[in-house]
C-alpha positions as MATLAB code, in Angstrom:
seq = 'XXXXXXXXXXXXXXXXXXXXXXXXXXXXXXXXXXXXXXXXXXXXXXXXXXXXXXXXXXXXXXXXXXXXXXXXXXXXXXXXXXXXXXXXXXXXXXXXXXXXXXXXXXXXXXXXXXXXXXXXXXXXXXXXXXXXXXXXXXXXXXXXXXXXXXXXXXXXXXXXXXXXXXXXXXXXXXXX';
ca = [
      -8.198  -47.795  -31.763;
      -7.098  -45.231  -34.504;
      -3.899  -44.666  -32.744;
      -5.024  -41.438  -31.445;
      -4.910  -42.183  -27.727;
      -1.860  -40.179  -27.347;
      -3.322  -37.418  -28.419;
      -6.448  -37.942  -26.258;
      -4.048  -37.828  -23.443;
      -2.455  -34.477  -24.516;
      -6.037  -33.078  -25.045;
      -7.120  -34.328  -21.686;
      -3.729  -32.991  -19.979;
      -5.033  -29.280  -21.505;
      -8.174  -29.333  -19.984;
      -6.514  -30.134  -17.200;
      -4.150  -27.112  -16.867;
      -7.220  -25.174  -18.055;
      -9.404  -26.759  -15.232;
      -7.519  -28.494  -12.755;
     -10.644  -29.326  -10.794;
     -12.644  -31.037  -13.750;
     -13.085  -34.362  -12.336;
     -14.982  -35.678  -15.978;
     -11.335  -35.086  -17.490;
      -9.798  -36.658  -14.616;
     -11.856  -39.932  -15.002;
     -11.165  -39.768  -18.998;
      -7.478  -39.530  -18.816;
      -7.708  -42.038  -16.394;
      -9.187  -44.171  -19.240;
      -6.806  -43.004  -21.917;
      -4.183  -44.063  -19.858;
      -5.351  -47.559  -19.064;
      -5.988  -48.104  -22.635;
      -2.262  -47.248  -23.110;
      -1.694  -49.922  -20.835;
       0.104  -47.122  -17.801;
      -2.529  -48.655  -15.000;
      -0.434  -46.580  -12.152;
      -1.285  -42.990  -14.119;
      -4.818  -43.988  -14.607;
      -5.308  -44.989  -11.454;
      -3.473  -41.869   -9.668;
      -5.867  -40.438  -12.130;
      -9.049  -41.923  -11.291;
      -8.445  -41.116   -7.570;
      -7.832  -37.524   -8.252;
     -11.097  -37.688  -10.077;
     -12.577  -39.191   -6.730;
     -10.561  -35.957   -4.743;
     -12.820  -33.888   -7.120;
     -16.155  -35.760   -6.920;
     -16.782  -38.351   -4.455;
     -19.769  -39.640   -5.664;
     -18.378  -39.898   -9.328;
     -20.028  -43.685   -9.739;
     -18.635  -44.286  -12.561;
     -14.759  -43.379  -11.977;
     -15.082  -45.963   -8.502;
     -15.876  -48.530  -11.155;
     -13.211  -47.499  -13.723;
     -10.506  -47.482  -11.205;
     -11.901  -50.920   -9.703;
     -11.223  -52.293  -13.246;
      -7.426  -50.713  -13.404;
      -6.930  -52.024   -9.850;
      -8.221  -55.484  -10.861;
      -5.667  -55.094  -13.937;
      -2.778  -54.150  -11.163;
      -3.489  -57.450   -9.246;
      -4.807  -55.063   -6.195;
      -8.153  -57.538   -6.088;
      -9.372  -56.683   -2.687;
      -9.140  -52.812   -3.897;
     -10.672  -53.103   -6.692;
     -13.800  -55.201   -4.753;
     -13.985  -52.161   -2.054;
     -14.288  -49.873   -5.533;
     -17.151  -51.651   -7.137;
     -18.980  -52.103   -3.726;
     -18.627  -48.414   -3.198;
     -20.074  -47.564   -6.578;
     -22.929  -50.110   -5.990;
     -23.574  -48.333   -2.408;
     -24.117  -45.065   -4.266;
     -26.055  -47.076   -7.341;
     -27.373  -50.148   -6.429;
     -28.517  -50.766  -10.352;
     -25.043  -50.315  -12.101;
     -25.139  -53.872  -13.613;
     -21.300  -53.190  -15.435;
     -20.110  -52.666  -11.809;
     -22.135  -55.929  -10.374;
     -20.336  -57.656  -13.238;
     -17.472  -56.480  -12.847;
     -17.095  -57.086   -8.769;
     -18.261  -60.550  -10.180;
     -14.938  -60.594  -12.190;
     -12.689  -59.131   -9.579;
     -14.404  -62.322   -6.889;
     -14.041  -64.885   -9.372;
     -10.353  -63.703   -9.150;
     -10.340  -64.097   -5.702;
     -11.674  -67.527   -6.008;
     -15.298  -66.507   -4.225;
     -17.456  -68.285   -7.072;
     -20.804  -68.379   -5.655;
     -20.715  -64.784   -4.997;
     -19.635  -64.317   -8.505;
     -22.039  -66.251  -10.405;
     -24.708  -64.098   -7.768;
     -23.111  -60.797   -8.698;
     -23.555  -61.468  -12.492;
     -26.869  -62.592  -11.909;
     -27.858  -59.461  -10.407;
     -26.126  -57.663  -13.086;
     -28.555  -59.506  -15.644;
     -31.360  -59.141  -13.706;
     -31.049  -55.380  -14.139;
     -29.646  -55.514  -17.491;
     -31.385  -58.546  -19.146;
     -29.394  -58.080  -22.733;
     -25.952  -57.694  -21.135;
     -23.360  -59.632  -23.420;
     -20.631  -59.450  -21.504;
     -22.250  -60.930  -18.061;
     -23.548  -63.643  -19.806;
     -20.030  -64.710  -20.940;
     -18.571  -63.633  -17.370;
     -21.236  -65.786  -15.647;
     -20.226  -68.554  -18.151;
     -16.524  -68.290  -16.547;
     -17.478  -68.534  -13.203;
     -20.065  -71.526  -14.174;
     -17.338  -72.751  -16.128;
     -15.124  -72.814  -12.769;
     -17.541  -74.170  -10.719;
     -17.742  -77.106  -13.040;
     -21.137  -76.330  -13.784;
     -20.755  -77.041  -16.941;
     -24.494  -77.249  -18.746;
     -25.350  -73.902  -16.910;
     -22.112  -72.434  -18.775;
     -22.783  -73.250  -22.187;
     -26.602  -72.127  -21.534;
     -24.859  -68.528  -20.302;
     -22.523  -68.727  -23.694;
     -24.784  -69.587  -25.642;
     -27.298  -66.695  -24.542;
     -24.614  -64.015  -24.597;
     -23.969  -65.487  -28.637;
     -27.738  -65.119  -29.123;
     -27.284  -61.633  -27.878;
     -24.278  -60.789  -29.644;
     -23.263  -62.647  -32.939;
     -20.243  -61.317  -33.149;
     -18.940  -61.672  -29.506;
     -15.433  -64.193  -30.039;
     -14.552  -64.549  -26.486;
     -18.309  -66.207  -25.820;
     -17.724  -68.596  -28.520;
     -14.162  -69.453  -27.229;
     -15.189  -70.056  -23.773;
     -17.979  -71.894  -25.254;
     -15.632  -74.009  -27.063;
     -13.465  -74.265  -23.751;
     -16.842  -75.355  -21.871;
     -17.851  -78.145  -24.809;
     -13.923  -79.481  -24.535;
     -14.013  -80.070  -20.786;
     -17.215  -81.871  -21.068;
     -15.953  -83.773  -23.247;
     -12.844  -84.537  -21.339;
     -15.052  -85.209  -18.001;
     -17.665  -87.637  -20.053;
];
């Protein structure tokens, strides 16, 4: 955000000739990267992270979200399911395989995923908007604002919830 991300990637790059097998650097170049917007590097970094440590939760979640940026949906699905396998009560990655199904057009297993990640994370933002999508797509359209409107309550600030509740209120208003 302070333009520095090029230098993050430098600094991460040195720890990397310094440490070749430090899978934490790995998974934070990865993200560097992605925020740069070069989804193949992060990615081929993420998996090297994954080389390192296979049980690195977090990085199968990370890449899952650069996949799901690449269009690879179905890869990015197997990477938040394998992250959930090793922690069942990682609500970003239940949200986020919520995302990457909502994608694939699986709503009802979308809308579930999100509400498991709320159920484990009760003041999650973020879900509450995503659920409000998938709602939202399902035509669902009360249960939607509710989710917007909770996510709001939760988070004042939060634009895209009041945009997709403004989305929500002018499709009702088209269907009524």
């Amino acid at each position: 955000k302070m333009g520095n991300l090029d230098k993050a990637v430098s600094s991460f790059q040195k720890a990397l000739v310094i440490k070749p097998e430090f899978a934490y650097a790995h998974n934070s170049l990865g993200g560097a990267l992605k925020e740069l917007g070069k989804l193949e590097e992060a990615e081929a970094s993420y998996r090297k992270a994954l080389d390192i440590k296979p049980d690195f939760v977090e990085v199968y979640s990370n890449l899952g979200v650069a996949l799901k940026e690449l269009g690879k949906l179905e890869e990015a699905v197997e990477c938040y399911q394998k992250a959930l396998n090793i922690k069942p009560n990682f609500a970003e990655a239940h949200s986020n395989l919520g995302n990457a199904l909502m994608e694939l057009g699986r709503l009802d297993e979308a809308v579930a995923c999100h509400h498991k990640a709320l159920a484990i994370k009760p003041d999650f933002a973020k879900a509450y908007n995503n659920l409000g999508i998938a709602l939202m797509c399902l035509n669902k359209l009360d249960k939607a604002r509710a989710a917007f409107h909770k996510a709001i309550d939760i988070n004042p600030e939060y634009a895209e919830a009041y945009n997709n509740l403004g989305d929500a209120l002018r499709l009702q208003s088209w269907l009524t």
